[in-house]
CSV table of N, CA and C in Angstrom, one decimal:
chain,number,residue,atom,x,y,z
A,1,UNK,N,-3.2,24.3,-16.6
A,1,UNK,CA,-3.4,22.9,-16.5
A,1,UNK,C,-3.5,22.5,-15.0
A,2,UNK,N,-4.4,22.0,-14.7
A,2,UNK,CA,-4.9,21.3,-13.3
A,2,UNK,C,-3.9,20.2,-12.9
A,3,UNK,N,-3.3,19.7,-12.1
A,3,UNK,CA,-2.3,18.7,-11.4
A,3,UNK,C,-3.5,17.8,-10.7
A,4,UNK,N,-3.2,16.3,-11.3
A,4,UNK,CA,-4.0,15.5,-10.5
A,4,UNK,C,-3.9,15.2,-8.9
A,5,UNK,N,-5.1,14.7,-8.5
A,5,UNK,CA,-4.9,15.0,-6.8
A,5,UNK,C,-5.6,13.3,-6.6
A,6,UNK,N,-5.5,13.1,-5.6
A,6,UNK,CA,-6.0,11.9,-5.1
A,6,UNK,C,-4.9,10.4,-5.5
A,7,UNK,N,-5.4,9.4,-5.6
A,7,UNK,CA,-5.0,8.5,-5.7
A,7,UNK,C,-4.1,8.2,-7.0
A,8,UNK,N,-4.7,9.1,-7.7
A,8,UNK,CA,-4.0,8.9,-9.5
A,8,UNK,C,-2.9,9.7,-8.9
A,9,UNK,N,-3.2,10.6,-8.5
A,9,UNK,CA,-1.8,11.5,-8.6
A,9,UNK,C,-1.0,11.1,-7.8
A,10,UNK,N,-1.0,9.1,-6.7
A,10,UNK,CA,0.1,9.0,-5.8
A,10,UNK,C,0.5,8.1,-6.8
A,11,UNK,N,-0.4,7.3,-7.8
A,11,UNK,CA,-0.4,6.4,-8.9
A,11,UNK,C,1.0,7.3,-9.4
A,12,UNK,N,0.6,8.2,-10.1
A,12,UNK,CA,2.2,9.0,-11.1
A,12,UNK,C,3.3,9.1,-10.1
A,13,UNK,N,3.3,9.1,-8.7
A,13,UNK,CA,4.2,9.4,-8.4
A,13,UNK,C,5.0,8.5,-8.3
A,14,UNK,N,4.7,7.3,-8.3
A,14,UNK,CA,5.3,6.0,-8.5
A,14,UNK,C,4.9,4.8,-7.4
A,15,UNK,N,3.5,5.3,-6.6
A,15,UNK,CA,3.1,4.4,-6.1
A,15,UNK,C,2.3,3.4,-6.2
A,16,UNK,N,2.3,2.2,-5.9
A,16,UNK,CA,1.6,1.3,-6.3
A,16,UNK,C,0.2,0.3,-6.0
A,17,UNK,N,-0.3,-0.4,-5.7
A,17,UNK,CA,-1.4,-0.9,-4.4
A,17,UNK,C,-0.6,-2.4,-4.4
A,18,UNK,N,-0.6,-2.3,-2.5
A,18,UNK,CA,0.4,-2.8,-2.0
A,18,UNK,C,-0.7,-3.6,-0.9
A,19,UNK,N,-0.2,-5.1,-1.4
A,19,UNK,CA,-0.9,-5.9,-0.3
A,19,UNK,C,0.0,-6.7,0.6
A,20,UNK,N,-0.7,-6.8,1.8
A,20,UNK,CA,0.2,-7.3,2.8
A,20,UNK,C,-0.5,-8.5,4.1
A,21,UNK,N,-0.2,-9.6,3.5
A,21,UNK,CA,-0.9,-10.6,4.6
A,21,UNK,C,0.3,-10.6,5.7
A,22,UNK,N,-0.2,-10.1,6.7
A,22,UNK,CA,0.4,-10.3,8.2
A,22,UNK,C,-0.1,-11.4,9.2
A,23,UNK,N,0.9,-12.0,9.6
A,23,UNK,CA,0.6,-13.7,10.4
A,23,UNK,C,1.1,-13.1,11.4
A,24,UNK,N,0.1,-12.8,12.7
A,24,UNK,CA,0.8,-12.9,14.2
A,24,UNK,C,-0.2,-13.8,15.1
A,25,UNK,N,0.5,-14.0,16.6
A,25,UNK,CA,-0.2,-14.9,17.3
A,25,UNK,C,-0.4,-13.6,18.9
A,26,UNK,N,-1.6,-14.1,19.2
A,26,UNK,CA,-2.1,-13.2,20.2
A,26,UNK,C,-1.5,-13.8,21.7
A,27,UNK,N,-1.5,-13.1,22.8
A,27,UNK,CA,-0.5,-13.3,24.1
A,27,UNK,C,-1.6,-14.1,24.2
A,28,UNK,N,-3.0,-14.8,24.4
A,28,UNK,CA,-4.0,-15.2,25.2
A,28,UNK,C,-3.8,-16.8,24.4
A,29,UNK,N,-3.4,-16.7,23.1
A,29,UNK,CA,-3.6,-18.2,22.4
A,29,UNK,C,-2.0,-18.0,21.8
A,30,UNK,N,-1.1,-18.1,22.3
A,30,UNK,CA,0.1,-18.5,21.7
A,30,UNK,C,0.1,-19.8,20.4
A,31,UNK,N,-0.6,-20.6,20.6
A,31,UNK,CA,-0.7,-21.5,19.6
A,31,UNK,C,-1.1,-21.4,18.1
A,32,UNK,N,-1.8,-20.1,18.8
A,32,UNK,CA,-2.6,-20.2,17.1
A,32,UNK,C,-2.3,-18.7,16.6
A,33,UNK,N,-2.2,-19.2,15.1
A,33,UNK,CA,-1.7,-17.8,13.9
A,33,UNK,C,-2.9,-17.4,13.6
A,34,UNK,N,-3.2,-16.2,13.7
A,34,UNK,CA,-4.0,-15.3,13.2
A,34,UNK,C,-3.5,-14.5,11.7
A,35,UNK,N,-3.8,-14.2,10.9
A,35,UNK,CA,-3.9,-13.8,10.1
A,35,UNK,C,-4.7,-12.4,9.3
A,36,UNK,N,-3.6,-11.1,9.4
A,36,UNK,CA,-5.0,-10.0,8.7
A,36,UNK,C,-4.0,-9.3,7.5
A,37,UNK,N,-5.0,-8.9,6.8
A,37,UNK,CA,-5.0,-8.9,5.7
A,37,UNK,C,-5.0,-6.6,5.4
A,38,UNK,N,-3.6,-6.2,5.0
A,38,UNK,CA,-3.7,-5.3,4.7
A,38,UNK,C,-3.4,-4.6,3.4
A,39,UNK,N,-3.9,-3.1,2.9
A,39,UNK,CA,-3.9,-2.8,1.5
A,39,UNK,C,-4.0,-1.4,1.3
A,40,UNK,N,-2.6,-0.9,0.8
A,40,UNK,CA,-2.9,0.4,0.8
A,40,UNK,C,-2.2,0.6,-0.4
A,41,UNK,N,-1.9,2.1,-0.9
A,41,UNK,CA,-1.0,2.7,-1.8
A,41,UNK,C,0.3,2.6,-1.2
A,42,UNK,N,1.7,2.5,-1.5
A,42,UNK,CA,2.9,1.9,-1.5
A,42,UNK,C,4.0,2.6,-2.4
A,43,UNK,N,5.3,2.5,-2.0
A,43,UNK,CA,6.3,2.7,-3.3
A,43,UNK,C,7.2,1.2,-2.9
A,44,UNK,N,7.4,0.8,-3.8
A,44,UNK,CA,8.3,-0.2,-3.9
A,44,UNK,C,9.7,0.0,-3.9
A,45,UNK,N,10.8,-0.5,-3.6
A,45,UNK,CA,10.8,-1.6,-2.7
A,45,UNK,C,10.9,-1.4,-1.6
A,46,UNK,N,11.3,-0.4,-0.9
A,46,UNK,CA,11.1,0.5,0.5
A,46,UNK,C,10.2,0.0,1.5
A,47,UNK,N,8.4,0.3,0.7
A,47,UNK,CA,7.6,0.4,1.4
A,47,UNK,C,7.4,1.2,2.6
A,48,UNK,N,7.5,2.7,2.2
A,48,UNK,CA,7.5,3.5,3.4
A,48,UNK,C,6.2,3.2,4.4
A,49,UNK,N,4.9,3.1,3.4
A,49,UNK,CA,3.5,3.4,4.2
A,49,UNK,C,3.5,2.3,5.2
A,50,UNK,N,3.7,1.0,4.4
A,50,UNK,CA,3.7,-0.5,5.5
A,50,UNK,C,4.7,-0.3,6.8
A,51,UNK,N,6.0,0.1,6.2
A,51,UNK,CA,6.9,0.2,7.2
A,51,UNK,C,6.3,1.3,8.5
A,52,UNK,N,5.5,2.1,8.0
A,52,UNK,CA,5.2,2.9,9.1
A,52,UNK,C,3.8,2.2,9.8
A,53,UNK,N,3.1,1.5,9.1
A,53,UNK,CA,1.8,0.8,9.6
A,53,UNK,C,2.5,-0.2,10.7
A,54,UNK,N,3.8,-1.2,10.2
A,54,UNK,CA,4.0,-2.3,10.9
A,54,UNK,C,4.5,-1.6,12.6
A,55,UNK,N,5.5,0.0,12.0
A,55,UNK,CA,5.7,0.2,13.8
A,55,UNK,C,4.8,0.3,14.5
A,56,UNK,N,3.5,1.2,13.7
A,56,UNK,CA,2.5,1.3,15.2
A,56,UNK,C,1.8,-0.2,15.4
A,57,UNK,N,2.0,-1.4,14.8
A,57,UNK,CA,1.4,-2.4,15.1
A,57,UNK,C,2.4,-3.0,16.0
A,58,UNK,N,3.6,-2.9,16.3
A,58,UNK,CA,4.5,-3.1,17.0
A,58,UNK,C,4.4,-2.4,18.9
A,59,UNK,N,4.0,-1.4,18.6
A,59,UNK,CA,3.9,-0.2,19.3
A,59,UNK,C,2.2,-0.2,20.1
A,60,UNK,N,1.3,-0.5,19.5
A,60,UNK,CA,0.1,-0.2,19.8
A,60,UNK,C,-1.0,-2.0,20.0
A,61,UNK,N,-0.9,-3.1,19.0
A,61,UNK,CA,-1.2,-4.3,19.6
A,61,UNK,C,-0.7,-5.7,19.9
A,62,UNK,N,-1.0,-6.0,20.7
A,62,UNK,CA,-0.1,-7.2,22.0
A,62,UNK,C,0.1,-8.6,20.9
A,63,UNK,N,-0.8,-8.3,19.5
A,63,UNK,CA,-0.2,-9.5,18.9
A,63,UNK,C,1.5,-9.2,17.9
A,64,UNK,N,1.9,-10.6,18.9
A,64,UNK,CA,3.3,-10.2,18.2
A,64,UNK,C,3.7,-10.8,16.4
A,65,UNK,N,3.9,-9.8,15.9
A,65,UNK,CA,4.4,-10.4,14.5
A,65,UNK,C,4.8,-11.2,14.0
A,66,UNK,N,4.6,-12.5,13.2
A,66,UNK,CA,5.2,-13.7,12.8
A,66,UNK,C,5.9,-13.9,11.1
A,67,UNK,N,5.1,-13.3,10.7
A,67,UNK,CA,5.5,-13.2,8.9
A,67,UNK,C,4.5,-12.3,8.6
A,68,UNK,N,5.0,-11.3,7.6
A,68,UNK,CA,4.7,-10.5,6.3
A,68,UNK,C,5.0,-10.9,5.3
A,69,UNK,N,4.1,-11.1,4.4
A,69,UNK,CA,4.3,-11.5,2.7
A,69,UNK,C,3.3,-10.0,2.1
A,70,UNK,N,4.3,-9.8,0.9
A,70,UNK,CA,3.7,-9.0,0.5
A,70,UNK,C,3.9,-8.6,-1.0
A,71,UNK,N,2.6,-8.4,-1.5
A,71,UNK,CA,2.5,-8.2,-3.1
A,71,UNK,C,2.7,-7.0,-3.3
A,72,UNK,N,2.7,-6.4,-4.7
A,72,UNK,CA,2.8,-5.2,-5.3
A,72,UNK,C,2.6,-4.8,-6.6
A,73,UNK,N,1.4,-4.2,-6.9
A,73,UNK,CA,1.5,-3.9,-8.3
A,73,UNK,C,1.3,-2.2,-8.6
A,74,UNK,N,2.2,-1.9,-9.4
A,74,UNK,CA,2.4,-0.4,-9.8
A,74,UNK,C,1.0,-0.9,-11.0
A,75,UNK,N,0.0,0.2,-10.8
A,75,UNK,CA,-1.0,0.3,-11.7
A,75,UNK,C,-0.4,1.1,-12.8
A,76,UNK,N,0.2,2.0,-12.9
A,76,UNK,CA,0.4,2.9,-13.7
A,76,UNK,C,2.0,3.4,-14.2
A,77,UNK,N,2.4,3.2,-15.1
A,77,UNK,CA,3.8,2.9,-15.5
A,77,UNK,C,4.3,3.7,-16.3
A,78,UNK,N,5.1,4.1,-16.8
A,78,UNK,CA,5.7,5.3,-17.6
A,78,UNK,C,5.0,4.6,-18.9
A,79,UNK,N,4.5,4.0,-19.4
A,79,UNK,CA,4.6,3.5,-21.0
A,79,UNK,C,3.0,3.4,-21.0
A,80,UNK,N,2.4,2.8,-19.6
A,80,UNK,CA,0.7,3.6,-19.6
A,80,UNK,C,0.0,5.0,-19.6
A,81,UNK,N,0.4,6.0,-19.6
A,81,UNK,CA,0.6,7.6,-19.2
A,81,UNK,C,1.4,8.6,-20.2
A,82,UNK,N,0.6,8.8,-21.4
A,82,UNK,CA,1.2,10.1,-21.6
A,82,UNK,C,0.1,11.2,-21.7
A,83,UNK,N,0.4,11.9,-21.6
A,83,UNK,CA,-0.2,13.5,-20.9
A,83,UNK,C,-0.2,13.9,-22.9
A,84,UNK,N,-1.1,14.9,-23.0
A,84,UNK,CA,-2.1,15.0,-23.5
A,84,UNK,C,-1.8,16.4,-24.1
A,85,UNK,N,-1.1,16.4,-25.5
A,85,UNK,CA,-0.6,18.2,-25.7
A,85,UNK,C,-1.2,18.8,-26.9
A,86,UNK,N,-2.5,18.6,-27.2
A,86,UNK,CA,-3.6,18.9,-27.8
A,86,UNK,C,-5.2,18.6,-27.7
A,87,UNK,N,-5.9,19.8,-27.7
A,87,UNK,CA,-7.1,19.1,-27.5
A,87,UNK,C,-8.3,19.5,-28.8
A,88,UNK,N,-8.9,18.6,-29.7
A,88,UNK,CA,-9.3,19.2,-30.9
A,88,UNK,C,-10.9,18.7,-30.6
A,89,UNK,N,-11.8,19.9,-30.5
A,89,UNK,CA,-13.0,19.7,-30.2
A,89,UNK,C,-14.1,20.1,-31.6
A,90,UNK,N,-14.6,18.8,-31.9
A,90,UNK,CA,-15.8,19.3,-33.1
A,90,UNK,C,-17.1,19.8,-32.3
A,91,UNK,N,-18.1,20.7,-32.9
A,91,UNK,CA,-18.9,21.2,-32.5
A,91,UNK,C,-19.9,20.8,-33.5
């Protein structure tokens, strides 16, 4: 039996698609909120992958962070998913 790989297979592991509107304001316009819009695979409530995305945005661009809001939906759930322990093929 083959083991799923890719995205389904971070799906079973209990990851989810994780969105995240980030509000920061740049050193050159202090006044004004920018807004970008990020979206990746996730585990809830943790958030390892965001938490690692927000250090290097901490680390790497000069706009400073104002608010994170963020959604989350687990596509795939114990009660969507059962695995499959027969296979009956007509010819």
């Amino acid at each position: 039996m083959t083991r799923p790989t890719g995205e389904f297979a971070r799906q079973l592991d209990g990851f989810g698609l994780t969105t995240a509107e980030i509000l920061y304001r740049l050193p050159d316009h202090p006044a004004l909120l920018q807004a970008y819009v990020w979206q990746e695979y996730d585990r809830a409530p943790d958030y390892p992958v965001l938490r690692s995305f927000l250090d290097w945005w901490r680390r790497e661009i000069e706009g400073m962070l104002h608010s994170v809001r963020v959604g989350h939906k687990a596509l795939i759930g114990p009660a969507d998913f059962r695995p499959v322990r027969a296979e009956i093929r007509l010819n």
